[in-house]
mmCIF file of C-alpha atoms in Angstrom:
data_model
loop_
_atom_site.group_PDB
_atom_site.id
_atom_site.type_symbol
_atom_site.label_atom_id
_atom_site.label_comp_id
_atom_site.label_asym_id
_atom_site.label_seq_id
_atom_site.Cartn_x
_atom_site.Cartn_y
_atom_site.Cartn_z
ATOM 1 C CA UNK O 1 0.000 0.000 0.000
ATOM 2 C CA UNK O 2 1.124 3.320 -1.118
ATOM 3 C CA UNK O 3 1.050 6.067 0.604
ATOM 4 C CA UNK O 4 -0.409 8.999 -1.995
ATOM 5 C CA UNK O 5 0.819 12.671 -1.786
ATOM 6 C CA UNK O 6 -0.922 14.906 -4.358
ATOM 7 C CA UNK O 7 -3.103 18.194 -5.065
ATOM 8 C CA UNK O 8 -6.495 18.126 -3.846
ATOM 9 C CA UNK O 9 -9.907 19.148 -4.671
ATOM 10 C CA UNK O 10 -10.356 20.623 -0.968
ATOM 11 C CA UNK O 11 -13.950 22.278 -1.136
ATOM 12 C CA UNK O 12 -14.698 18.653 -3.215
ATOM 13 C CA UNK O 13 -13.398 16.531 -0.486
ATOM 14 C CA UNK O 14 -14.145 18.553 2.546
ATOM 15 C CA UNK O 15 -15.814 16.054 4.658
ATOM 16 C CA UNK O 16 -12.917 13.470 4.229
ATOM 17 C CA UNK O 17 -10.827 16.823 5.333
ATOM 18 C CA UNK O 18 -12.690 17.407 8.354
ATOM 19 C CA UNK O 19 -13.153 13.927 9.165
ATOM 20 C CA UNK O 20 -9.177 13.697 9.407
ATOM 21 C CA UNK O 21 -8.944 16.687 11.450
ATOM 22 C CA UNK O 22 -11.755 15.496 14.024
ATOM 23 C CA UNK O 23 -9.964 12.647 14.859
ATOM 24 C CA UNK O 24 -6.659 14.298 14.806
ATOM 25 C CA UNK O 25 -7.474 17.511 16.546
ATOM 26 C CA UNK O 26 -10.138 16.415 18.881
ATOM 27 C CA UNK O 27 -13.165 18.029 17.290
ATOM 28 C CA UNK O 28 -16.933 17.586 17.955
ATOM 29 C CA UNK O 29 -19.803 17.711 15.478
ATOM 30 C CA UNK O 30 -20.782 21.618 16.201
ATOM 31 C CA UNK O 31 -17.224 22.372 15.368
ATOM 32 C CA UNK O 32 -16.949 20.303 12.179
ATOM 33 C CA UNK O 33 -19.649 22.353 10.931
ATOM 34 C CA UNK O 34 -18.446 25.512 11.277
ATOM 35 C CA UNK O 35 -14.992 24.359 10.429
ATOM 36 C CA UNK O 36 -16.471 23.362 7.116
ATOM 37 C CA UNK O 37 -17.988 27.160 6.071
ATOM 38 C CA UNK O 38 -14.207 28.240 6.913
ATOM 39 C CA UNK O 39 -12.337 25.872 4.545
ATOM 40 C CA UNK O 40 -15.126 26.421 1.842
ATOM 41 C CA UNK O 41 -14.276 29.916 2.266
ATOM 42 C CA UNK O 42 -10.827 30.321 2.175
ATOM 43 C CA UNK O 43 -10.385 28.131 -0.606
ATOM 44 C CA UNK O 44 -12.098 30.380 -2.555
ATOM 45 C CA UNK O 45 -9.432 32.621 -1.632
ATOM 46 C CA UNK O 46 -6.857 33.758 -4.812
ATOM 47 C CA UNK O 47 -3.743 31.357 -4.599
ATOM 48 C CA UNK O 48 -5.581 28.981 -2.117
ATOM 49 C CA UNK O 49 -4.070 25.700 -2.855
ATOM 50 C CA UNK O 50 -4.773 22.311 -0.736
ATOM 51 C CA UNK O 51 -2.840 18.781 -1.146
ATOM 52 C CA UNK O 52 -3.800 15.482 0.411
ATOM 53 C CA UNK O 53 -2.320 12.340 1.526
ATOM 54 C CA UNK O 54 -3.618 9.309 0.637
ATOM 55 C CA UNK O 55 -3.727 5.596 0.756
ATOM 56 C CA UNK O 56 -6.069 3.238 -1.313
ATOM 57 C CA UNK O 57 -7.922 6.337 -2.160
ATOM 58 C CA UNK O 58 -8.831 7.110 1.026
ATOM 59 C CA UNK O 59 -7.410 10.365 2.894
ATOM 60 C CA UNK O 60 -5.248 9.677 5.721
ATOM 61 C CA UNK O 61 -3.644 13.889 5.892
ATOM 62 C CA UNK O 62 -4.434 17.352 4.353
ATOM 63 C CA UNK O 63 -2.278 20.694 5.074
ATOM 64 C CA UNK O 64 -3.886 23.756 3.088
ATOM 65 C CA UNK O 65 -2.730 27.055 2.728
ATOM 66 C CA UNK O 66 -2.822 31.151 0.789
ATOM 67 C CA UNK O 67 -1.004 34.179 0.405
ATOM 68 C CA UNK O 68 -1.581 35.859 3.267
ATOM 69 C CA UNK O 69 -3.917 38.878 3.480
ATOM 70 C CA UNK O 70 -3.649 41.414 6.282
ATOM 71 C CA UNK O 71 -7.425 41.831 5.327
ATOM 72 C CA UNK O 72 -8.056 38.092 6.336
ATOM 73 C CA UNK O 73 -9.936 37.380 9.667
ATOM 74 C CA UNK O 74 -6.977 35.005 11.244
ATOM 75 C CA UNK O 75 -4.246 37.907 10.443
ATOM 76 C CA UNK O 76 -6.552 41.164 12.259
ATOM 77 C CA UNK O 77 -6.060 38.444 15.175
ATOM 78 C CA UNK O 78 -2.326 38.112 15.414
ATOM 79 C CA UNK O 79 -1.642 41.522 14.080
ATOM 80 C CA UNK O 80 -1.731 43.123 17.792
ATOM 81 C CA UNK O 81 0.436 40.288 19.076
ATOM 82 C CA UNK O 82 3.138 40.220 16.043
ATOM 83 C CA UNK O 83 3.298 44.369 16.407
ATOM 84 C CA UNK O 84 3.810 44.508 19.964
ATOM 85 C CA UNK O 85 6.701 41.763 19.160
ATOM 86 C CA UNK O 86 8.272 44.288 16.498
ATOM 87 C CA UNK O 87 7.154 41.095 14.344
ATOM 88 C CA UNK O 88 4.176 42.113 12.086
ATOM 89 C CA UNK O 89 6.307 42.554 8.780
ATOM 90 C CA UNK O 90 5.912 38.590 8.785
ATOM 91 C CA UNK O 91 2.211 39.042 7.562
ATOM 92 C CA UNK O 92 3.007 40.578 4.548
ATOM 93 C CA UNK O 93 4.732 38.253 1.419
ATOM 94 C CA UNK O 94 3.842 34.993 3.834
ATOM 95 C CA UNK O 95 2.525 31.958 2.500
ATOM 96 C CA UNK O 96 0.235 30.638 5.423
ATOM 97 C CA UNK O 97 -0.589 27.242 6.522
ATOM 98 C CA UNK O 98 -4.318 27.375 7.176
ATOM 99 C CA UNK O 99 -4.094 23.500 8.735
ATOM 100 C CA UNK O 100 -2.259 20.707 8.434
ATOM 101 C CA UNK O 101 -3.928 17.402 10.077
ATOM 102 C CA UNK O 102 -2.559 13.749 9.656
ATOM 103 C CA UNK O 103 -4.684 10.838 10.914
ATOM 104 C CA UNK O 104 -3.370 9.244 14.371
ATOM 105 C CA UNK O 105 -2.815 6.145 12.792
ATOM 106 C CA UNK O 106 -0.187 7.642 10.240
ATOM 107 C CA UNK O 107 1.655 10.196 12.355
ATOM 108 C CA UNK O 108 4.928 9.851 13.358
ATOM 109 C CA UNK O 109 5.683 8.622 9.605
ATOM 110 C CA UNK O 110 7.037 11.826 8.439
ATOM 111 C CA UNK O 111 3.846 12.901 6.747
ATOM 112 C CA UNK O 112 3.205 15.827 8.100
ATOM 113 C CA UNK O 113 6.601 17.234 7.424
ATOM 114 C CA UNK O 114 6.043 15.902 3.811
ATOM 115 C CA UNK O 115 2.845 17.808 3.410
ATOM 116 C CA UNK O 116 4.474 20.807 4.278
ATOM 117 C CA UNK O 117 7.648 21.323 2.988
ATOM 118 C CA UNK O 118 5.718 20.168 -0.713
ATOM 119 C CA UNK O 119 3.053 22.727 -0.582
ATOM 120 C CA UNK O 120 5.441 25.152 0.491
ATOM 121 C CA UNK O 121 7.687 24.613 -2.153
ATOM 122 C CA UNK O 122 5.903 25.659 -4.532
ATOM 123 C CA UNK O 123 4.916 29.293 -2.824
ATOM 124 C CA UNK O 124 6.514 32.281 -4.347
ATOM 125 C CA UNK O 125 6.804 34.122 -1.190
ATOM 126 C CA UNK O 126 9.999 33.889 0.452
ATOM 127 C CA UNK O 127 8.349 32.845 3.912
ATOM 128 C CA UNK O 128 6.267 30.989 6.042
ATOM 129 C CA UNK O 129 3.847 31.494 8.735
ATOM 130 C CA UNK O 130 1.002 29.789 10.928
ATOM 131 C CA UNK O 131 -0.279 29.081 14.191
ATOM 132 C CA UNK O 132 -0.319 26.413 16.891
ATOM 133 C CA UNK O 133 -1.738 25.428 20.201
ATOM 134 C CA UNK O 134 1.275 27.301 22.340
ATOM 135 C CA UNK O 135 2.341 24.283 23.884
ATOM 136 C CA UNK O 136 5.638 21.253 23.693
ATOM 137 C CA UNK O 137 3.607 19.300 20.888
ATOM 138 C CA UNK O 138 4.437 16.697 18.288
ATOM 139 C CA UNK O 139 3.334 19.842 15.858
ATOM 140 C CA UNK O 140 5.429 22.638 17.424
ATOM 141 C CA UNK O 141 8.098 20.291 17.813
ATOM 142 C CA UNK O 142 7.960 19.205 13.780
ATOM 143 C CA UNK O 143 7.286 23.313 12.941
ATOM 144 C CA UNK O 144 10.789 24.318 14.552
ATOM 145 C CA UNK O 145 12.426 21.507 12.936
ATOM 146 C CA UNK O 146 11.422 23.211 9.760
ATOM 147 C CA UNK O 147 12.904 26.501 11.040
ATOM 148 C CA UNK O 148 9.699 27.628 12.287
ATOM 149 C CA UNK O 149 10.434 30.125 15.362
ATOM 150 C CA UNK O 150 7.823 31.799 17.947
ATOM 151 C CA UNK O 151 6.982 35.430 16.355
ATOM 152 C CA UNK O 152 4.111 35.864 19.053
ATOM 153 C CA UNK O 153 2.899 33.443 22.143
ATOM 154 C CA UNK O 154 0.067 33.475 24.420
ATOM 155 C CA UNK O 155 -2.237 34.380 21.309
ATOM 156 C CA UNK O 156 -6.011 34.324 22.189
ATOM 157 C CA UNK O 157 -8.447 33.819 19.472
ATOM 158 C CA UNK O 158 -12.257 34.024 19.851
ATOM 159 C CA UNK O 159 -13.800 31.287 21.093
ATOM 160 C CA UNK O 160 -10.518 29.202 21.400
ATOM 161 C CA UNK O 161 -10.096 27.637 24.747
ATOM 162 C CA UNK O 162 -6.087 27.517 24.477
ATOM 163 C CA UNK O 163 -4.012 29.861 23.886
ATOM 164 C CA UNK O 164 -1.827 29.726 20.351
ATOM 165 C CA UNK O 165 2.027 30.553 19.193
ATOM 166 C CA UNK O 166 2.244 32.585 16.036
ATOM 167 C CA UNK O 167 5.558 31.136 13.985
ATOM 168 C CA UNK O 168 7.338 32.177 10.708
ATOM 169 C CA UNK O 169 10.208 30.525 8.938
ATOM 170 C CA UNK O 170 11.609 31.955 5.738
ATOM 171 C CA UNK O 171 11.682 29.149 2.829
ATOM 172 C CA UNK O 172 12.266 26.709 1.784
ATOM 173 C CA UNK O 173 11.827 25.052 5.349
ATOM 174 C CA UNK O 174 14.329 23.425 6.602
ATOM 175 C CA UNK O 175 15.244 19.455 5.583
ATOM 176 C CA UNK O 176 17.185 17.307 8.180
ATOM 177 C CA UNK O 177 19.513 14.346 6.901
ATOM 178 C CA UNK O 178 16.936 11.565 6.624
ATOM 179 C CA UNK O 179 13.579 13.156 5.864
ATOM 180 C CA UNK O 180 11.602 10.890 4.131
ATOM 181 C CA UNK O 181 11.080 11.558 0.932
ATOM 182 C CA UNK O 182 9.721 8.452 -1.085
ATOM 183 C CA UNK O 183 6.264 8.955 -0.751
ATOM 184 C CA UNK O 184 4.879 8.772 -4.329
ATOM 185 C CA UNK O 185 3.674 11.703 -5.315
ATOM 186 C CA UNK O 186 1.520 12.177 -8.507
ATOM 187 C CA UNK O 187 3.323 14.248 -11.596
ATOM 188 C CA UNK O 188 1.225 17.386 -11.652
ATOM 189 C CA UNK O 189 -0.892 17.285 -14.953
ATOM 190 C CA UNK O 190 0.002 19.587 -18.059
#
């Protein structure tokens, strides 16, 4: 069985999407549903590009991600917190990982970090930036092993019970002796 890295018809395969991310992220069904008007959304954002892992068709990991937009709900958030860091310059010419969400069962298999560095790749700005729970997680650990560093902590979004990290690395992220990279991934068509 082959694991599957590839483009992805996000707003197509939403569900599947969201169904990773409940099980990965802890979500309930309220959640989910609002969740889903907020990828629907944003991928109708210009430059909003999505790819997916999969095995046997089905979708074991998504990351998504934009150019960012100061305009954009998530970056009037973090603004305050990056200014008062001397750290808001990082929102402009950012590509910015909306989510990123592997499936219990295939973390820890260098996915994630696959996901990631390939959809940031192919961004034409020169860096990187997104958000995480703001504590020692498998996630914050993989983001600074990318190069990701802490731009903002302690970052309080509505209706989030935790509070988040803001982090920006400049690309192309950071690759470690070892990464894996022999997951197949499909040539792009054209």
């Amino acid at each position: 069985m082959d694991l599957v890295i590839g483009p992805l018809d996000l707003p197509a395969h939403v569900d599947e999407a969201l169904a990773v991310q409940a099980v990965a992220f802890g979500l309930g069904a309220d959640e989910v549903v609002v969740r889903r008007q907020i990828v629907l959304r944003h991928m109708a954002y210009p430059g909003a590009r999505a790819l997916g892992a999969t095995e046997d068709g089905r979708l074991v990991g998504f990351v998504y991600g934009m150019p960012n937009d100061r305009t954009h709900w998530w970056s009037t958030v973090v603004e305050p917190y990056l200014r008062g860091r001397g750290n808001d310059h990082w929102l402009d010419d950012s590509f910015v990982i909306t989510e990123l969400h592997v499936h219990p069962e295939y973390q820890n298999r260098g996915l994630g970090r696959a996901l990631i560095t390939t959809i940031t790749d192919s961004a034409s700005e020169p860096r990187s930036i997104l958000s995480a729970i703001d504590t020692d997680s498998p996630a914050r650990g993989l983001y600074h092993s990318l190069g990701y560093q802490d731009l903002a902590r302690q970052v309080l979004f509505p209706s989030a019970p935790r509070p988040y990290a803001v982090m920006g690395a400049p690309l192309p992220l950071r690759r470690r002796q070892g990464d894996r990279t022999d997951f197949h991934r499909p040539v792009p068509p054209g």
